[in-house]
mmCIF file of C-alpha atoms in Angstrom:
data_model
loop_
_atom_site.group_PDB
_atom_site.id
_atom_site.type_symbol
_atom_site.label_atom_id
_atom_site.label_comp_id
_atom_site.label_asym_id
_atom_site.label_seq_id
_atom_site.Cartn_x
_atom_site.Cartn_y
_atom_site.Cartn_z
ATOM 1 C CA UNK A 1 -18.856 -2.334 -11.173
ATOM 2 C CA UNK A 2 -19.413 -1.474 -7.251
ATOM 3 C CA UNK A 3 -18.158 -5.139 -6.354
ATOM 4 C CA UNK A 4 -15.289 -5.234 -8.344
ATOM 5 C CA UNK A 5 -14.523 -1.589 -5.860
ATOM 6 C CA UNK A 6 -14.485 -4.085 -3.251
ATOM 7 C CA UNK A 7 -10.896 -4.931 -3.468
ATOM 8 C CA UNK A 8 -9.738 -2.027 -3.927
ATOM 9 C CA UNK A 9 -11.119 -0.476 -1.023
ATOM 10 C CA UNK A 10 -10.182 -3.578 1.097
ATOM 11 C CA UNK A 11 -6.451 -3.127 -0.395
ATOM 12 C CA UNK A 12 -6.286 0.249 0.518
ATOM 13 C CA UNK A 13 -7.294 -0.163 4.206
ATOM 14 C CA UNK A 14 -4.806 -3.104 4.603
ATOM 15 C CA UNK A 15 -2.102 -0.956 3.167
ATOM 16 C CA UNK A 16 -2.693 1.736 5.815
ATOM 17 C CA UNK A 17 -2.373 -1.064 8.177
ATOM 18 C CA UNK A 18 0.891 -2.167 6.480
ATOM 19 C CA UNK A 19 2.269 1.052 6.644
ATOM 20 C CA UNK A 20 1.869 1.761 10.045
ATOM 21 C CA UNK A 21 3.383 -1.819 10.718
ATOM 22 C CA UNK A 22 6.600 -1.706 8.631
ATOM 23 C CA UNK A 23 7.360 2.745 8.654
ATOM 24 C CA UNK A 24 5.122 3.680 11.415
ATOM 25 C CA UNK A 25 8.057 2.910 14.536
ATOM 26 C CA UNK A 26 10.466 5.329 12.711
ATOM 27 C CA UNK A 27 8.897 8.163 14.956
ATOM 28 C CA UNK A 28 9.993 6.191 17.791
ATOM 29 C CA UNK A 29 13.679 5.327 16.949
ATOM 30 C CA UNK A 30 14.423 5.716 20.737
ATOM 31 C CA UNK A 31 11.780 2.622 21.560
ATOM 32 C CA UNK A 32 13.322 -1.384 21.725
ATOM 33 C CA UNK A 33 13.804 -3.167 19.179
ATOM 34 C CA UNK A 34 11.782 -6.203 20.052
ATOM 35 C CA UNK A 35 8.629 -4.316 21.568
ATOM 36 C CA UNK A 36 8.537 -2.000 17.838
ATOM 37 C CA UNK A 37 8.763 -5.642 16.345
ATOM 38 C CA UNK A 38 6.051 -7.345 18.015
ATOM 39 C CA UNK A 39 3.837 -4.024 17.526
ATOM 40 C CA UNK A 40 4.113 -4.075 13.966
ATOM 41 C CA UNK A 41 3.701 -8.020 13.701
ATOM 42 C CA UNK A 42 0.146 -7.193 15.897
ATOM 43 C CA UNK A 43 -0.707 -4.541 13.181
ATOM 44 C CA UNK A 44 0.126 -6.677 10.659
ATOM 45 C CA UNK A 45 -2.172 -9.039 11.319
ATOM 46 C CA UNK A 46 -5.134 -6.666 10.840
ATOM 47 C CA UNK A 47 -3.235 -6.018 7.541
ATOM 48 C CA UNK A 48 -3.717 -9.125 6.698
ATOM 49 C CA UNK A 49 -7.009 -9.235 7.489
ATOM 50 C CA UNK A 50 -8.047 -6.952 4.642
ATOM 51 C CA UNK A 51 -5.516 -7.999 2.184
ATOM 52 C CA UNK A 52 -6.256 -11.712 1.996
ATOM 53 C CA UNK A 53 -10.175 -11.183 1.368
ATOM 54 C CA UNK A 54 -9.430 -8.413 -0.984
ATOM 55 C CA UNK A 55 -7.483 -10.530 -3.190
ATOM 56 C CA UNK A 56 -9.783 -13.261 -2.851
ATOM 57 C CA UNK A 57 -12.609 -11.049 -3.798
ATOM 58 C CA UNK A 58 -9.899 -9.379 -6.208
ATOM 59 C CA UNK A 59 -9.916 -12.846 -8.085
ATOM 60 C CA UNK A 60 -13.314 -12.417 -9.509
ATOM 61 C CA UNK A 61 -12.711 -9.482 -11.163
ATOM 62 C CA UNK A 62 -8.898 -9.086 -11.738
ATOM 63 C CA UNK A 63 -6.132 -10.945 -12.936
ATOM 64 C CA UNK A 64 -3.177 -11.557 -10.388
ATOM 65 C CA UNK A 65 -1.169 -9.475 -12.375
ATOM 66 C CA UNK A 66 -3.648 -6.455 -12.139
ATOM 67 C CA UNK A 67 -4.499 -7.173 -8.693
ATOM 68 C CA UNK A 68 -0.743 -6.958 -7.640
ATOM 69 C CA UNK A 69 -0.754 -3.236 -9.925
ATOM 70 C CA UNK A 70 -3.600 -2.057 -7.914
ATOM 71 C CA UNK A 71 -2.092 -3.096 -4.452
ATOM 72 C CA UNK A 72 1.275 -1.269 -5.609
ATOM 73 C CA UNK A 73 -0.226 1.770 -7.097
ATOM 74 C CA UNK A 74 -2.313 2.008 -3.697
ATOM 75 C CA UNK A 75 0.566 1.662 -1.628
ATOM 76 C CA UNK A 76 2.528 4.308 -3.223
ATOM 77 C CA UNK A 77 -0.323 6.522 -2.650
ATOM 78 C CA UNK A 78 -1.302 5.922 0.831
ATOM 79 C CA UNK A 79 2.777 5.755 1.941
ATOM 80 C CA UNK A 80 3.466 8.730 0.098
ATOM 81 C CA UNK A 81 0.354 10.673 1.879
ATOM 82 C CA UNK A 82 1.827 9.209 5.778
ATOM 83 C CA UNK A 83 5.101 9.776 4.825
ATOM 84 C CA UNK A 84 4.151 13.709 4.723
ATOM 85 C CA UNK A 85 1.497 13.603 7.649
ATOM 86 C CA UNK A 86 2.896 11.488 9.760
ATOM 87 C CA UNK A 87 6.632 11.052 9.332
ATOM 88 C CA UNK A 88 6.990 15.129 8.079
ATOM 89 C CA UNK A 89 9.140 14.359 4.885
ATOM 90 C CA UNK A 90 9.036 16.065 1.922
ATOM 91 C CA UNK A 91 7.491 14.907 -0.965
ATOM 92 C CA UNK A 92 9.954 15.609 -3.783
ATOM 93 C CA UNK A 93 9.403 16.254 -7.401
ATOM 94 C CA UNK A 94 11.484 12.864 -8.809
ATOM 95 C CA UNK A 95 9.164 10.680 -6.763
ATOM 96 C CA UNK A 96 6.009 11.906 -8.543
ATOM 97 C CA UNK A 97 7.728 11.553 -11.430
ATOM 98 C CA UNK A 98 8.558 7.682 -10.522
ATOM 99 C CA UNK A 99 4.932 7.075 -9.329
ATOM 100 C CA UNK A 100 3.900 7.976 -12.991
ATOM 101 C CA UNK A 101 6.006 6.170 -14.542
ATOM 102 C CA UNK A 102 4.353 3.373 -12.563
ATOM 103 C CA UNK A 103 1.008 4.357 -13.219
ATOM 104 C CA UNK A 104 2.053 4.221 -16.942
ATOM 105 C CA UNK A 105 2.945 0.491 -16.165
ATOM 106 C CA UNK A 106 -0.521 0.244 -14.992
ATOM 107 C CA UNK A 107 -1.774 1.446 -17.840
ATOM 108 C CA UNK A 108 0.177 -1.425 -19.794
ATOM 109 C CA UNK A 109 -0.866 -4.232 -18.199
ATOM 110 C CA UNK A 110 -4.248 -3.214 -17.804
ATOM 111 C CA UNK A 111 -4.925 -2.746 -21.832
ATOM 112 C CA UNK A 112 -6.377 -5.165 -23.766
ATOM 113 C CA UNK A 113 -4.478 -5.517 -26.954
#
């Protein structure tokens, strides 16, 4: 059971890294460009350096499909969370009520009928 956490935690560290890399610049509209590009493509790489092993190590324990649910599930969780912190938006009622319909999908593909 604590192995197969592995991934997840791996998955959610790379998709704090991901979010940095691809929303993170939109505090600094008045920076280039180029230079927010090639700072996202540098934090991307550590991105990537969680999110390969963790679906690697995913593989043992998950199916792709179910690995791919928990890597979107996580990622509306940890973009919903900076998107308050960081970027100061409001976290409306309609989008909790999208995430769950999500996590209902979850719930779908991860029973065994």
């Amino acid at each position: 059971m604590l192995k197969s956490l592995t991934p997840i935690v791996l998955l959610t560290i790379s998709n704090v890294f991901m979010t940095f890399a691809w929303y993170g610049h939109l505090r600094h509209k008045q920076s280039a460009l180029w230079l927010v590009v090639l700072v996202s493509w540098g934090i991307a790489f550590f991105e990537y350096c969680f999110q390969v092993p963790a679906n690697r190590i995913g593989s043992y324990f998950y199916t792709t499909a179910q690995l791919k649910t928990i890597q979107e599930i996580i990622t509306l969780v940890v973009f919903s969370v900076f998107s308050v912190l960081y970027l100061k938006e409001q976290f409306r009622w309609n989008y909790l009520v999208g995430f769950l319909f999500i996590i209902l999908a979850a719930f779908f593909i991860f029973k065994k009928w």
